[in-house]
C-alpha cells in the first residue's frame, strides 16, 4: 500500500523502495481506492524499477481490486525473465484467458497516478504501459454500457485506446 499514507517518512519509503528494487529488480506500489460521496477514486497498483534495471516499461493497473497486485507481479516476473510487451497488443495471459490490452500511458498522467515512481525517476523519463481489460460482459471502459465496481480510466492522451485492431467481445 502507500507507505507514506501509512505513516512512513518520505526518506524511509524511498530507502525501502530502493532496497526492494535492488533485491528483486522491481517493486510494486499499491494505493487504495477511496469513495467520496458518489465519486469513486479507483485503487492503483504499478511497478517501479523495470525500466531502470531491464529497459522495459513499467506497468500500471487501475481498478481490478483483488487482482492488480498479482497482475503487476506476473508482468514484472515475465519481464525479469526476458519477455517484452508492446503497446496496442492484446494479451490473454493476465486474467485467465480474458483479453487485456496494453496501452502506453500519457506522460501528463504520471503526476496523478505514479507518484512513487518519481523517487527512482525524478525527471519523469520512463515509459509506462497500462493494462486495460473488459468487464464480464465484454465491454471495454471507453464503450457505452461499461459497468464495473471501480472505474477504469484509460490513461492515454485522449482517454481512448491507441489501437486500430478490433477488440474482442464476449459472446452473450
PDB file of C-alpha atoms in Angstrom:
ATOM      1  CA  UNK A   1       0.000   0.000   0.000  1.00  0.00           C
ATOM      2  CA  UNK A   2       1.035   3.638   0.006  1.00  0.00           C
ATOM      3  CA  UNK A   3       3.796   3.665   2.605  1.00  0.00           C
ATOM      4  CA  UNK A   4       3.752   7.419   3.168  1.00  0.00           C
ATOM      5  CA  UNK A   5      -0.037   7.286   3.616  1.00  0.00           C
ATOM      6  CA  UNK A   6       0.600   4.566   6.209  1.00  0.00           C
ATOM      7  CA  UNK A   7       2.912   6.777   8.295  1.00  0.00           C
ATOM      8  CA  UNK A   8       6.455   6.319   6.959  1.00  0.00           C
ATOM      9  CA  UNK A   9       8.588   9.315   6.158  1.00  0.00           C
ATOM     10  CA  UNK A  10       9.429  10.039   2.548  1.00  0.00           C
ATOM     11  CA  UNK A  11      13.051   9.030   3.173  1.00  0.00           C
ATOM     12  CA  UNK A  12      12.069   5.739   4.875  1.00  0.00           C
ATOM     13  CA  UNK A  13       9.749   4.851   2.000  1.00  0.00           C
ATOM     14  CA  UNK A  14      12.412   5.796  -0.541  1.00  0.00           C
ATOM     15  CA  UNK A  15      15.142   3.686   1.109  1.00  0.00           C
ATOM     16  CA  UNK A  16      12.833   0.679   1.421  1.00  0.00           C
ATOM     17  CA  UNK A  17      11.748   1.025  -2.218  1.00  0.00           C
ATOM     18  CA  UNK A  18      15.360   1.087  -3.404  1.00  0.00           C
ATOM     19  CA  UNK A  19      16.169  -1.966  -1.244  1.00  0.00           C
ATOM     20  CA  UNK A  20      13.290  -3.944  -2.787  1.00  0.00           C
ATOM     21  CA  UNK A  21      14.406  -2.943  -6.293  1.00  0.00           C
ATOM     22  CA  UNK A  22      17.997  -3.980  -5.500  1.00  0.00           C
ATOM     23  CA  UNK A  23      16.782  -7.368  -4.251  1.00  0.00           C
ATOM     24  CA  UNK A  24      14.080  -8.177  -6.844  1.00  0.00           C
ATOM     25  CA  UNK A  25      14.840  -5.838  -9.830  1.00  0.00           C
ATOM     26  CA  UNK A  26      11.477  -4.103  -9.233  1.00  0.00           C
ATOM     27  CA  UNK A  27       8.907  -3.306  -6.589  1.00  0.00           C
ATOM     28  CA  UNK A  28       5.161  -2.851  -6.614  1.00  0.00           C
ATOM     29  CA  UNK A  29       3.321   0.194  -5.316  1.00  0.00           C
ATOM     30  CA  UNK A  30      -0.364  -0.002  -4.417  1.00  0.00           C
ATOM     31  CA  UNK A  31      -2.638   2.859  -3.438  1.00  0.00           C
ATOM     32  CA  UNK A  32      -6.071   2.047  -2.052  1.00  0.00           C
ATOM     33  CA  UNK A  33      -9.138   3.348  -3.804  1.00  0.00           C
ATOM     34  CA  UNK A  34     -11.394   5.796  -1.996  1.00  0.00           C
ATOM     35  CA  UNK A  35     -15.001   6.869  -2.134  1.00  0.00           C
ATOM     36  CA  UNK A  36     -16.037  10.474  -1.608  1.00  0.00           C
ATOM     37  CA  UNK A  37     -19.809  10.596  -1.667  1.00  0.00           C
ATOM     38  CA  UNK A  38     -20.865   9.393  -5.109  1.00  0.00           C
ATOM     39  CA  UNK A  39     -17.333   9.677  -6.542  1.00  0.00           C
ATOM     40  CA  UNK A  40     -15.140   6.576  -6.646  1.00  0.00           C
ATOM     41  CA  UNK A  41     -11.382   7.037  -6.934  1.00  0.00           C
ATOM     42  CA  UNK A  42     -10.101   3.641  -8.080  1.00  0.00           C
ATOM     43  CA  UNK A  43      -7.172   1.927  -6.471  1.00  0.00           C
ATOM     44  CA  UNK A  44      -3.979   1.561  -8.466  1.00  0.00           C
ATOM     45  CA  UNK A  45      -1.005  -0.802  -8.499  1.00  0.00           C
ATOM     46  CA  UNK A  46       2.150  -0.236 -10.538  1.00  0.00           C
ATOM     47  CA  UNK A  47       5.717  -1.422 -10.903  1.00  0.00           C
ATOM     48  CA  UNK A  48       8.837   0.632 -10.245  1.00  0.00           C
ATOM     49  CA  UNK A  49      12.319  -0.442 -11.341  1.00  0.00           C
ATOM     50  CA  UNK A  50      11.714  -2.408 -14.536  1.00  0.00           C
ATOM     51  CA  UNK A  51      12.770   0.488 -16.758  1.00  0.00           C
ATOM     52  CA  UNK A  52      15.915   1.183 -14.707  1.00  0.00           C
ATOM     53  CA  UNK A  53      17.017  -2.449 -14.451  1.00  0.00           C
ATOM     54  CA  UNK A  54      15.612  -4.119 -17.600  1.00  0.00           C
ATOM     55  CA  UNK A  55      14.832  -1.244 -20.014  1.00  0.00           C
ATOM     56  CA  UNK A  56      11.213  -2.453 -20.065  1.00  0.00           C
ATOM     57  CA  UNK A  57       8.178  -0.229 -19.487  1.00  0.00           C
ATOM     58  CA  UNK A  58       6.680  -0.104 -16.031  1.00  0.00           C
ATOM     59  CA  UNK A  59       3.105  -1.433 -15.733  1.00  0.00           C
ATOM     60  CA  UNK A  60       0.081   0.183 -14.098  1.00  0.00           C
ATOM     61  CA  UNK A  61      -3.274  -1.442 -13.364  1.00  0.00           C
ATOM     62  CA  UNK A  62      -6.134   0.854 -12.338  1.00  0.00           C
ATOM     63  CA  UNK A  63      -9.044  -0.745 -10.509  1.00  0.00           C
ATOM     64  CA  UNK A  64      -9.066  -4.557 -10.602  1.00  0.00           C
ATOM     65  CA  UNK A  65      -9.408  -4.714  -6.830  1.00  0.00           C
ATOM     66  CA  UNK A  66      -8.104  -8.068  -5.647  1.00  0.00           C
ATOM     67  CA  UNK A  67      -6.225  -8.792  -8.886  1.00  0.00           C
ATOM     68  CA  UNK A  68      -3.977  -5.811  -9.670  1.00  0.00           C
ATOM     69  CA  UNK A  69      -1.112  -6.742  -7.340  1.00  0.00           C
ATOM     70  CA  UNK A  70      -0.836 -10.246  -8.804  1.00  0.00           C
ATOM     71  CA  UNK A  71      -1.147  -8.964 -12.390  1.00  0.00           C
ATOM     72  CA  UNK A  72       1.671  -6.432 -11.919  1.00  0.00           C
ATOM     73  CA  UNK A  73       3.788  -9.106 -10.259  1.00  0.00           C
ATOM     74  CA  UNK A  74       3.164 -11.580 -13.116  1.00  0.00           C
ATOM     75  CA  UNK A  75       4.108  -8.924 -15.705  1.00  0.00           C
ATOM     76  CA  UNK A  76       7.264  -7.999 -13.774  1.00  0.00           C
ATOM     77  CA  UNK A  77       8.383 -11.608 -13.350  1.00  0.00           C
ATOM     78  CA  UNK A  78       7.952 -12.165 -17.088  1.00  0.00           C
ATOM     79  CA  UNK A  79       9.973  -9.014 -17.855  1.00  0.00           C
ATOM     80  CA  UNK A  80      12.735 -10.110 -15.466  1.00  0.00           C
ATOM     81  CA  UNK A  81      12.849 -13.472 -17.301  1.00  0.00           C
ATOM     82  CA  UNK A  82      13.352 -11.651 -20.631  1.00  0.00           C
ATOM     83  CA  UNK A  83       9.855 -11.316 -22.107  1.00  0.00           C
ATOM     84  CA  UNK A  84       8.882  -7.958 -23.640  1.00  0.00           C
ATOM     85  CA  UNK A  85       5.442  -6.432 -24.141  1.00  0.00           C
ATOM     86  CA  UNK A  86       4.202  -3.783 -26.560  1.00  0.00           C
ATOM     87  CA  UNK A  87       1.549  -1.099 -26.501  1.00  0.00           C
ATOM     88  CA  UNK A  88      -1.502  -1.724 -28.654  1.00  0.00           C
ATOM     89  CA  UNK A  89      -1.375  -5.508 -28.311  1.00  0.00           C
ATOM     90  CA  UNK A  90      -3.866  -7.888 -26.751  1.00  0.00           C
ATOM     91  CA  UNK A  91      -2.655 -10.419 -24.208  1.00  0.00           C
ATOM     92  CA  UNK A  92      -4.760 -13.267 -22.826  1.00  0.00           C
ATOM     93  CA  UNK A  93      -2.326 -14.432 -20.175  1.00  0.00           C
ATOM     94  CA  UNK A  94      -3.006 -11.996 -17.320  1.00  0.00           C
ATOM     95  CA  UNK A  95      -6.653 -12.609 -16.377  1.00  0.00           C
ATOM     96  CA  UNK A  96      -7.103 -16.312 -17.052  1.00  0.00           C
ATOM     97  CA  UNK A  97      -7.739 -16.026 -20.781  1.00  0.00           C
ATOM     98  CA  UNK A  98      -9.730 -12.778 -20.667  1.00  0.00           C
ATOM     99  CA  UNK A  99      -8.251 -10.387 -23.245  1.00  0.00           C
ATOM    100  CA  UNK A 100      -6.292  -7.471 -21.830  1.00  0.00           C
ATOM    101  CA  UNK A 101      -4.956  -4.549 -23.830  1.00  0.00           C
ATOM    102  CA  UNK A 102      -1.643  -2.858 -23.079  1.00  0.00           C
ATOM    103  CA  UNK A 103      -1.639   0.884 -23.771  1.00  0.00           C
ATOM    104  CA  UNK A 104       1.134   3.455 -23.434  1.00  0.00           C
ATOM    105  CA  UNK A 105       0.372   5.882 -20.605  1.00  0.00           C
ATOM    106  CA  UNK A 106       0.491   9.568 -21.493  1.00  0.00           C
ATOM    107  CA  UNK A 107       3.238  11.353 -19.526  1.00  0.00           C
ATOM    108  CA  UNK A 108       0.757  14.034 -18.474  1.00  0.00           C
ATOM    109  CA  UNK A 109      -0.888  11.330 -16.335  1.00  0.00           C
ATOM    110  CA  UNK A 110       2.258  10.429 -14.379  1.00  0.00           C
ATOM    111  CA  UNK A 111       1.915  13.059 -11.622  1.00  0.00           C
ATOM    112  CA  UNK A 112      -1.562  11.870 -10.690  1.00  0.00           C
ATOM    113  CA  UNK A 113      -1.114   8.115 -10.972  1.00  0.00           C
ATOM    114  CA  UNK A 114       2.595   7.259 -10.492  1.00  0.00           C
ATOM    115  CA  UNK A 115       3.816   9.473  -7.641  1.00  0.00           C
ATOM    116  CA  UNK A 116       6.165   6.955  -6.016  1.00  0.00           C
ATOM    117  CA  UNK A 117       7.920   6.253  -9.324  1.00  0.00           C
ATOM    118  CA  UNK A 118       9.420   9.755  -9.193  1.00  0.00           C
ATOM    119  CA  UNK A 119      11.600   8.581  -6.293  1.00  0.00           C
ATOM    120  CA  UNK A 120      13.536   6.460  -8.799  1.00  0.00           C
ATOM    121  CA  UNK A 121      12.881   8.577 -11.902  1.00  0.00           C
ATOM    122  CA  UNK A 122      12.899  12.207 -10.670  1.00  0.00           C
ATOM    123  CA  UNK A 123      12.904  13.618 -14.216  1.00  0.00           C
ATOM    124  CA  UNK A 124       9.807  11.575 -15.157  1.00  0.00           C
ATOM    125  CA  UNK A 125      11.656   9.996 -18.083  1.00  0.00           C
ATOM    126  CA  UNK A 126      10.325   6.425 -18.066  1.00  0.00           C
ATOM    127  CA  UNK A 127       7.715   4.583 -20.155  1.00  0.00           C
ATOM    128  CA  UNK A 128       4.617   3.016 -18.626  1.00  0.00           C
ATOM    129  CA  UNK A 129       2.068   0.604 -20.056  1.00  0.00           C
ATOM    130  CA  UNK A 130      -1.457   0.360 -18.690  1.00  0.00           C
ATOM    131  CA  UNK A 131      -3.207  -2.991 -18.658  1.00  0.00           C
ATOM    132  CA  UNK A 132      -6.858  -2.423 -19.632  1.00  0.00           C
ATOM    133  CA  UNK A 133      -9.469  -5.183 -19.554  1.00  0.00           C
ATOM    134  CA  UNK A 134     -13.149  -5.595 -20.451  1.00  0.00           C
ATOM    135  CA  UNK A 135     -15.856  -6.211 -17.868  1.00  0.00           C
ATOM    136  CA  UNK A 136     -17.622  -9.565 -17.548  1.00  0.00           C
ATOM    137  CA  UNK A 137     -19.988  -8.566 -20.396  1.00  0.00           C
ATOM    138  CA  UNK A 138     -17.127  -7.903 -22.803  1.00  0.00           C
ATOM    139  CA  UNK A 139     -17.466  -4.100 -22.706  1.00  0.00           C
ATOM    140  CA  UNK A 140     -14.286  -2.036 -22.658  1.00  0.00           C
ATOM    141  CA  UNK A 141     -14.008   1.021 -20.350  1.00  0.00           C
ATOM    142  CA  UNK A 142     -14.471   3.560 -23.169  1.00  0.00           C
ATOM    143  CA  UNK A 143     -17.629   1.888 -24.501  1.00  0.00           C
ATOM    144  CA  UNK A 144     -21.195   2.828 -23.605  1.00  0.00           C
ATOM    145  CA  UNK A 145     -22.578   0.441 -21.040  1.00  0.00           C
ATOM    146  CA  UNK A 146     -19.288  -0.099 -19.221  1.00  0.00           C
ATOM    147  CA  UNK A 147     -20.115  -1.151 -15.689  1.00  0.00           C
ATOM    148  CA  UNK A 148     -17.709  -2.330 -13.040  1.00  0.00           C
ATOM    149  CA  UNK A 149     -17.346  -1.909  -9.289  1.00  0.00           C
ATOM    150  CA  UNK A 150     -14.465   0.532  -9.858  1.00  0.00           C
ATOM    151  CA  UNK A 151     -13.922   2.964 -12.716  1.00  0.00           C
ATOM    152  CA  UNK A 152     -11.039   2.164 -15.051  1.00  0.00           C
ATOM    153  CA  UNK A 153      -9.840   5.388 -16.674  1.00  0.00           C
ATOM    154  CA  UNK A 154      -7.707   4.857 -19.759  1.00  0.00           C
ATOM    155  CA  UNK A 155      -4.519   6.879 -19.209  1.00  0.00           C
ATOM    156  CA  UNK A 156      -3.752   7.716 -22.842  1.00  0.00           C
ATOM    157  CA  UNK A 157      -3.694  11.352 -24.001  1.00  0.00           C
ATOM    158  CA  UNK A 158      -7.278  11.057 -25.275  1.00  0.00           C
ATOM    159  CA  UNK A 159      -8.715   8.644 -22.711  1.00  0.00           C
ATOM    160  CA  UNK A 160      -9.345   6.282 -25.612  1.00  0.00           C
ATOM    161  CA  UNK A 161      -7.291   3.316 -26.798  1.00  0.00           C
ATOM    162  CA  UNK A 162      -4.487   3.976 -29.256  1.00  0.00           C
ATOM    163  CA  UNK A 163      -5.189   0.841 -31.257  1.00  0.00           C
ATOM    164  CA  UNK A 164      -6.672   0.103 -34.664  1.00  0.00           C
ATOM    165  CA  UNK A 165      -7.351  -3.593 -34.246  1.00  0.00           C
ATOM    166  CA  UNK A 166     -10.857  -4.836 -33.480  1.00  0.00           C
ATOM    167  CA  UNK A 167     -11.151  -5.712 -29.814  1.00  0.00           C
ATOM    168  CA  UNK A 168     -12.836  -8.986 -28.907  1.00  0.00           C
ATOM    169  CA  UNK A 169     -16.215  -9.056 -27.228  1.00  0.00           C
ATOM    170  CA  UNK A 170     -17.504 -11.814 -25.055  1.00  0.00           C
ATOM    171  CA  UNK A 171     -20.347 -13.745 -26.655  1.00  0.00           C
ATOM    172  CA  UNK A 172     -23.537 -13.438 -24.699  1.00  0.00           C
TER     173      UNK A 172
END
